[in-house]
Coordinates of C-alpha atoms and ligand atoms in Angstrom, one line a residue:
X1 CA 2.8 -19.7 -18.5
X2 CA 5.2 -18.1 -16.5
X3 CA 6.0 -19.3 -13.1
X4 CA 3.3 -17.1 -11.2
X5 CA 0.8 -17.7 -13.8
X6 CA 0.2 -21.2 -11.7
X7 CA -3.6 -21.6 -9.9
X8 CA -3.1 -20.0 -6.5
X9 CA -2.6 -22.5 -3.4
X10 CA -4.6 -21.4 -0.4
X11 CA -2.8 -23.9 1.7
X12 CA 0.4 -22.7 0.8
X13 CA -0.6 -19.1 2.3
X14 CA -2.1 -20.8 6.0
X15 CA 1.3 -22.9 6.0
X16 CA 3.7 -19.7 5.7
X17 CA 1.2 -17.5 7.9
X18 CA 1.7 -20.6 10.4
X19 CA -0.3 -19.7 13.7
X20 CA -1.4 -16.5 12.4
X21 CA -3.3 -18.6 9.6
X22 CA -6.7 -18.5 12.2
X23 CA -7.0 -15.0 11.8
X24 CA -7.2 -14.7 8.1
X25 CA -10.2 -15.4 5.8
X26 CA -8.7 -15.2 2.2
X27 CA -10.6 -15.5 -1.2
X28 CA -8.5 -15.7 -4.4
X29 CA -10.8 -15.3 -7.6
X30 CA -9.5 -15.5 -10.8
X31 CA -10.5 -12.0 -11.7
X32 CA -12.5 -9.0 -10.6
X33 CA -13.2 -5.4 -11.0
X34 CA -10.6 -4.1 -8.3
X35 CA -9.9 -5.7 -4.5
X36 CA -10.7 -3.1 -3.0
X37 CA -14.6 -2.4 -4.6
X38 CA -15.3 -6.4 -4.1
X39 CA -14.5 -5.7 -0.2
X40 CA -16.5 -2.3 -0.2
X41 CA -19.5 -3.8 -2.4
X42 CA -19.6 -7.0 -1.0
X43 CA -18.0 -6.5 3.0
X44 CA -18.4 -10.2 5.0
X45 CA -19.9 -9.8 8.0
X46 CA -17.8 -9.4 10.7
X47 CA -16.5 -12.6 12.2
X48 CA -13.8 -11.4 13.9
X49 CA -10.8 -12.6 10.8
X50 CA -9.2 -10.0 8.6
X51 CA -11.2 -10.5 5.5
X52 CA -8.9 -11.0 1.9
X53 CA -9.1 -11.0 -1.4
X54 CA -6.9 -11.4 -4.1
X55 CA -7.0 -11.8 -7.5
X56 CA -4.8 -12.9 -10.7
X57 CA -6.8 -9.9 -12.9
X58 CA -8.2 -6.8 -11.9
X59 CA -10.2 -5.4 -14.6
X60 CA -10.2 -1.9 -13.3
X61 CA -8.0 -2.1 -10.5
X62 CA -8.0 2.0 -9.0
X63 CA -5.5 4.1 -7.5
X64 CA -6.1 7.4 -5.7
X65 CA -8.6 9.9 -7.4
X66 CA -9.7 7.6 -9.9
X67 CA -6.5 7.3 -11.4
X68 CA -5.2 3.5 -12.4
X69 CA -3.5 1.0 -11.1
X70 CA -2.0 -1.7 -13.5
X71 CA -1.7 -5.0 -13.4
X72 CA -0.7 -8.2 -15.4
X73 CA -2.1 -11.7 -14.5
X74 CA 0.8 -13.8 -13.4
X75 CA 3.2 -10.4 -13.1
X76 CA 1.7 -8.6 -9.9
X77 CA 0.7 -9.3 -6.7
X78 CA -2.7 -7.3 -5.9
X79 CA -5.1 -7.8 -3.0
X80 CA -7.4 -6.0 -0.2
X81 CA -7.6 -6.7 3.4
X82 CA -10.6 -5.6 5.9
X83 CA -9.4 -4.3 8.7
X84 CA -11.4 -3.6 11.7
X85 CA -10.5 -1.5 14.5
X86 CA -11.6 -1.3 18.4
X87 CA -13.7 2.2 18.3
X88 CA -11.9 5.1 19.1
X89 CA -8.9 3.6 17.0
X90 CA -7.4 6.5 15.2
X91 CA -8.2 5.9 11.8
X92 CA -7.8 7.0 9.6
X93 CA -5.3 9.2 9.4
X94 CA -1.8 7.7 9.4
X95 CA -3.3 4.4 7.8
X96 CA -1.8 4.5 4.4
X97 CA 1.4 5.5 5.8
X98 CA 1.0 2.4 8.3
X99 CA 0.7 -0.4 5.2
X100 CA 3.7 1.1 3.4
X101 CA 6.1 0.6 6.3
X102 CA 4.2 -2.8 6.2
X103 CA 5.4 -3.1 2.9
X104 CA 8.8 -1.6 3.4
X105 CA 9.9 -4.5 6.3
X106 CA 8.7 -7.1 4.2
X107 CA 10.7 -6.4 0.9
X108 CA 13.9 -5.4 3.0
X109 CA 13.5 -8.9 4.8
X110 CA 13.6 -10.7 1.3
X111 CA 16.6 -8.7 0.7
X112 CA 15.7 -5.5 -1.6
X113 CA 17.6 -2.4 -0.7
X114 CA 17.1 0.9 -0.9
X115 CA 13.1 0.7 -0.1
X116 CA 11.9 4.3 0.5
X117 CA 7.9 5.5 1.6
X118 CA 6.5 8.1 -0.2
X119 CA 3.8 10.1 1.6
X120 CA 1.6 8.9 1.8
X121 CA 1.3 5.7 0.0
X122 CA 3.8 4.6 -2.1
X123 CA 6.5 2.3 -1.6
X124 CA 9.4 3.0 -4.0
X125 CA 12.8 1.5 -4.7
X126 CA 16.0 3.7 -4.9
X127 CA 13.0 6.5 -6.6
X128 CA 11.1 3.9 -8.5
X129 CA 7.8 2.7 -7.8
X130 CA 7.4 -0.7 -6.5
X131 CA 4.0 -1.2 -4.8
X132 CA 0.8 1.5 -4.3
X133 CA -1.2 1.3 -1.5
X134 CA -5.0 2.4 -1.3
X135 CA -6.9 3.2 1.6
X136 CA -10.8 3.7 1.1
X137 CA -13.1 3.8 4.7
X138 CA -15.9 1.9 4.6
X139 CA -19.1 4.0 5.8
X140 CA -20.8 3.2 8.9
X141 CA -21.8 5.2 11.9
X142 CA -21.5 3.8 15.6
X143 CA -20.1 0.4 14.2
X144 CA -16.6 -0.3 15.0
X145 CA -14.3 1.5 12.3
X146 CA -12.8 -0.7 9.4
X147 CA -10.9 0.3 6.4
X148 CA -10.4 -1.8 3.0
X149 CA -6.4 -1.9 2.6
X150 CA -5.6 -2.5 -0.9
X151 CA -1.9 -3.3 -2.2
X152 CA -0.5 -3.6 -5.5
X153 CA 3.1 -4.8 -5.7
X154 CA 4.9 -5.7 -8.9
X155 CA 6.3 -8.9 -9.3
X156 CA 7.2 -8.6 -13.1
X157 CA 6.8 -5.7 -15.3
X158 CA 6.0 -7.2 -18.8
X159 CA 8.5 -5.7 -21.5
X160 CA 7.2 -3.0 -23.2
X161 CA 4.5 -1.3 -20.5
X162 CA 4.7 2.1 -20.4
X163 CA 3.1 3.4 -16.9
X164 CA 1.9 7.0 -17.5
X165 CA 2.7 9.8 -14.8
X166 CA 5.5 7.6 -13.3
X167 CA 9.3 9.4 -12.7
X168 CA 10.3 5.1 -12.5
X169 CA 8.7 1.8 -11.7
X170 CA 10.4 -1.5 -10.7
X171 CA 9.4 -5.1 -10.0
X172 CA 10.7 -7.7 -7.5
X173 CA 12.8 -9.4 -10.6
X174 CA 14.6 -6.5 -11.0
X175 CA 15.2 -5.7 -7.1
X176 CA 15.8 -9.4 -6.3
X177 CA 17.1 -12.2 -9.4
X178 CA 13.4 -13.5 -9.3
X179 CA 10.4 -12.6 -7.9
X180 CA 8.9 -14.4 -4.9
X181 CA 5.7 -16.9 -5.1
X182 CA 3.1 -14.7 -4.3
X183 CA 1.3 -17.0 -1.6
X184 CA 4.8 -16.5 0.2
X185 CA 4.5 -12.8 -0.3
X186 CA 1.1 -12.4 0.4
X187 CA 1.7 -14.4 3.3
X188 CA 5.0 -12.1 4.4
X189 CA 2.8 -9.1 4.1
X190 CA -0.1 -10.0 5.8
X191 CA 2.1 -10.6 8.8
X192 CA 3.5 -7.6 8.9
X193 CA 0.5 -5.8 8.3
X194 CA -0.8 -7.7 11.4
X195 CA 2.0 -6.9 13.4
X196 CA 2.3 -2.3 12.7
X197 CA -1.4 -2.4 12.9
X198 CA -1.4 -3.7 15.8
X199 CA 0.9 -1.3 17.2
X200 CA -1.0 1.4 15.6
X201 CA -4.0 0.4 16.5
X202 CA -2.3 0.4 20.7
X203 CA -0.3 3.3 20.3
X204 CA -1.2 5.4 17.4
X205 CA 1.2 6.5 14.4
X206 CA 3.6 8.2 17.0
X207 CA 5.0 4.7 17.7
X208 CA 6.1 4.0 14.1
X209 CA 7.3 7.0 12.7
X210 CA 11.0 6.9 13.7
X211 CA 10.5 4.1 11.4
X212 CA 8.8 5.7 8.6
X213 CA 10.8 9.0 8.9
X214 CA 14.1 7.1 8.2
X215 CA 12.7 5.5 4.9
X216 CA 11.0 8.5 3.6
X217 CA 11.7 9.0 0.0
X218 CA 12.3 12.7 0.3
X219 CA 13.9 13.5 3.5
X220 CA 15.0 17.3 3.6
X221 CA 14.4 17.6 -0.2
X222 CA 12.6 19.9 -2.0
X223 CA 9.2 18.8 -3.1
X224 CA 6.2 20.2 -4.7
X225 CA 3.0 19.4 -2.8
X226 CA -0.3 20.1 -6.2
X227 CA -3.9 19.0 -5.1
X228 CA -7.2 20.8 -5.6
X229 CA -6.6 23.7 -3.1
X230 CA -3.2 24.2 -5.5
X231 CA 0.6 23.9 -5.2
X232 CA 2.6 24.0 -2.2
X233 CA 6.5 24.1 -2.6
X234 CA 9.0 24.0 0.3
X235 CA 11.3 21.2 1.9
X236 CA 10.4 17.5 3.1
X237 CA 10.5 17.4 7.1
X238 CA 8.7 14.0 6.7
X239 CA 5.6 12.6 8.7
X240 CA 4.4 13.9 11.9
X241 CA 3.1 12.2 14.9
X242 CA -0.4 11.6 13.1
X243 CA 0.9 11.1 10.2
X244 CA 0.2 14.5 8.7
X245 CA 2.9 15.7 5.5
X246 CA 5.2 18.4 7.3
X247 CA 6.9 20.6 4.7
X248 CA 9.2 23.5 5.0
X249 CA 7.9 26.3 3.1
X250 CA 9.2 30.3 3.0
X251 CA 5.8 31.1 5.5
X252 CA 7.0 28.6 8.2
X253 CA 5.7 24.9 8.4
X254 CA 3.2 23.6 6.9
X255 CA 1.1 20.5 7.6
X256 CA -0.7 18.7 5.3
X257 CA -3.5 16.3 6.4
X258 CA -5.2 15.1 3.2
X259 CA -3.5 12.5 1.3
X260 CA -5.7 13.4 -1.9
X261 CA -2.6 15.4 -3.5
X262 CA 0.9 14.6 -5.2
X263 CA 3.8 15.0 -4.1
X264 CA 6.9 15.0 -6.0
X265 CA 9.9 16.6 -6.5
X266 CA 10.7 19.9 -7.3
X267 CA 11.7 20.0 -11.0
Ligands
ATP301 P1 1.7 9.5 -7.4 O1 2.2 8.1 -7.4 O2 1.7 10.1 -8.8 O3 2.1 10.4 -6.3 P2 -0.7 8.5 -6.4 O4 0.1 8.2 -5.1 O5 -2.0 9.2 -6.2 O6 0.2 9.4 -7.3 P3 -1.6 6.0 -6.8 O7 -3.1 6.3 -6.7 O8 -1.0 5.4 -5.6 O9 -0.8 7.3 -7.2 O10 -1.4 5.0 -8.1 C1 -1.9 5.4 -9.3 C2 -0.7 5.8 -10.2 O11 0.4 4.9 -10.0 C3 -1.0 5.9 -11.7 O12 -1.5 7.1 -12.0 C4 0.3 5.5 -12.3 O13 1.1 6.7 -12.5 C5 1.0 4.7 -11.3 N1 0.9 3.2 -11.5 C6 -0.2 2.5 -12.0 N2 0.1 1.2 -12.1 C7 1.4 1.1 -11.6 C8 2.2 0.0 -11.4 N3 1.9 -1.3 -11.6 N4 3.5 0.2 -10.9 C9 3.9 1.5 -10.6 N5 3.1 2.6 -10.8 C10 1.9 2.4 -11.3

């Protein structure tokens, strides 16, 4: 059993979200399909807590456009937060981008260097990816807006994986000596997810993106931009005040709104 392999301790995740603990409802099955369908399938009623769950084994744990996310029992960190916003929030755009610069100020406060956002949800290390983030909105007309948050974050990469479509991965080991306990990290996450949405929620993605902008993986680079609609090439300007992709390109700038395409760089 390795050391993260251990039953989950609840109590250990109120004690290091201290007086924040209140706030949070969290569930820790052993197992489930994915996070983020149990909170879409099965949303608690609102009671006014950020609703989590996390799990040891996702048996079909998504990422963007059906694509997958992998994970290893006792090796990754995966969960889902509800998150429910006044009406007139402005969700959802800028969201994703929100929970990686989450993500970003907590590994950089255990001491990993290098952490860079990719557009719009990936957290990567010096290029490599170290966490995935997926936003899904959950339907609802006239109620107030809430969006299932899901995060992936590798604690351990088991020797041998090969993750398909992937320039680099890392893990916390690698990054760190040794990965954290993930009720710490959970905990460290959640807090910081509490705090930027927050702020995002007041003030909208204009108040974070100096932040974002000087973590952005591909900061004046050039990058391809391939979705449905096709492939857009130019350079990376970075996020703009919504949180909309702002690229370069030979016909001026460009702004791209819809985070269901890839970006990467240009080979
Ligand atoms: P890309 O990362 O290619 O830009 P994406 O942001 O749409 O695409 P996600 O939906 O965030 O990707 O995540 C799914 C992809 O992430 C998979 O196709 C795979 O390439 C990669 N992946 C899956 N599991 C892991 C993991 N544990 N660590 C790092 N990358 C992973």
């Amino acid at each position: 059993m390795s050391p993260t392999d251990t039953p989950p301790d609840l109590s250990a995740v109120a004690a290091a979200l201290g007086s924040l603990a209140p706030e949070f409802e969290v569930r820790w099955p052993d197992s489930c399909e994915s996070t983020n369908t149990e909170l879409m399938q099965r949303t608690p009623a609102d009671d006014g807590r950020v609703h989590v769950v996390v799990t040891s084994k996702q048996t079909a744990g998504r990422g963007r456009r059906g694509r997958e996310w992998l994970s290893w029992p006792g090796s990754s960190l995966t969960f889902s937060a509800l998150w429910r916003f006044v009406p007139g929030a402005p969700v959802p755009a800028g969201l994703s981008l929100v929970a990686g610069l989450a993500l970003a100020l907590t590994f950089e406060k255990l001491g990993v260097e290098g952490v860079q956002l990719k557009w719009p949800n990936d957290v990567l290390v010096h290029g490599h990816k170290l966490a995935g983030i997926l936003v899904e909105l959950l339907p609802g007309r006239g109620r107030t807006p809430a969006a299932v948050i899901g995060i992936g974050i590798n604690l351990e990469i088991p020797h041998g994986v090969h993750i398909p479509d992937q320039p680099g991965v890392t893990d916390l080991k690698r990054e760190l000596g040794s990965a954290p306990g993930r009720e710490a990290l959970l905990a460290a996450v959640l807090t910081d997810l509490h705090t930027l949405l927050n702020t995002y929620a007041a003030a909208g993605f204009g108040a974070l993106r100096g932040a974002w902008q000087q973590r952005n993986a591909f900061a004046g680079l050039p990058v391809q931009i391939s979705g449905e609609g096709g492939t857009v090439s130019g350079n990376c300007i970075g996020a703009d005040e919504d949180g909309a992709l702002l690229i370069r390109s030979d016909s001026g700038v460009i702004r791209i709104l819809s985070g269901e395409v890839s970006l990467r760089l240009h080979p």
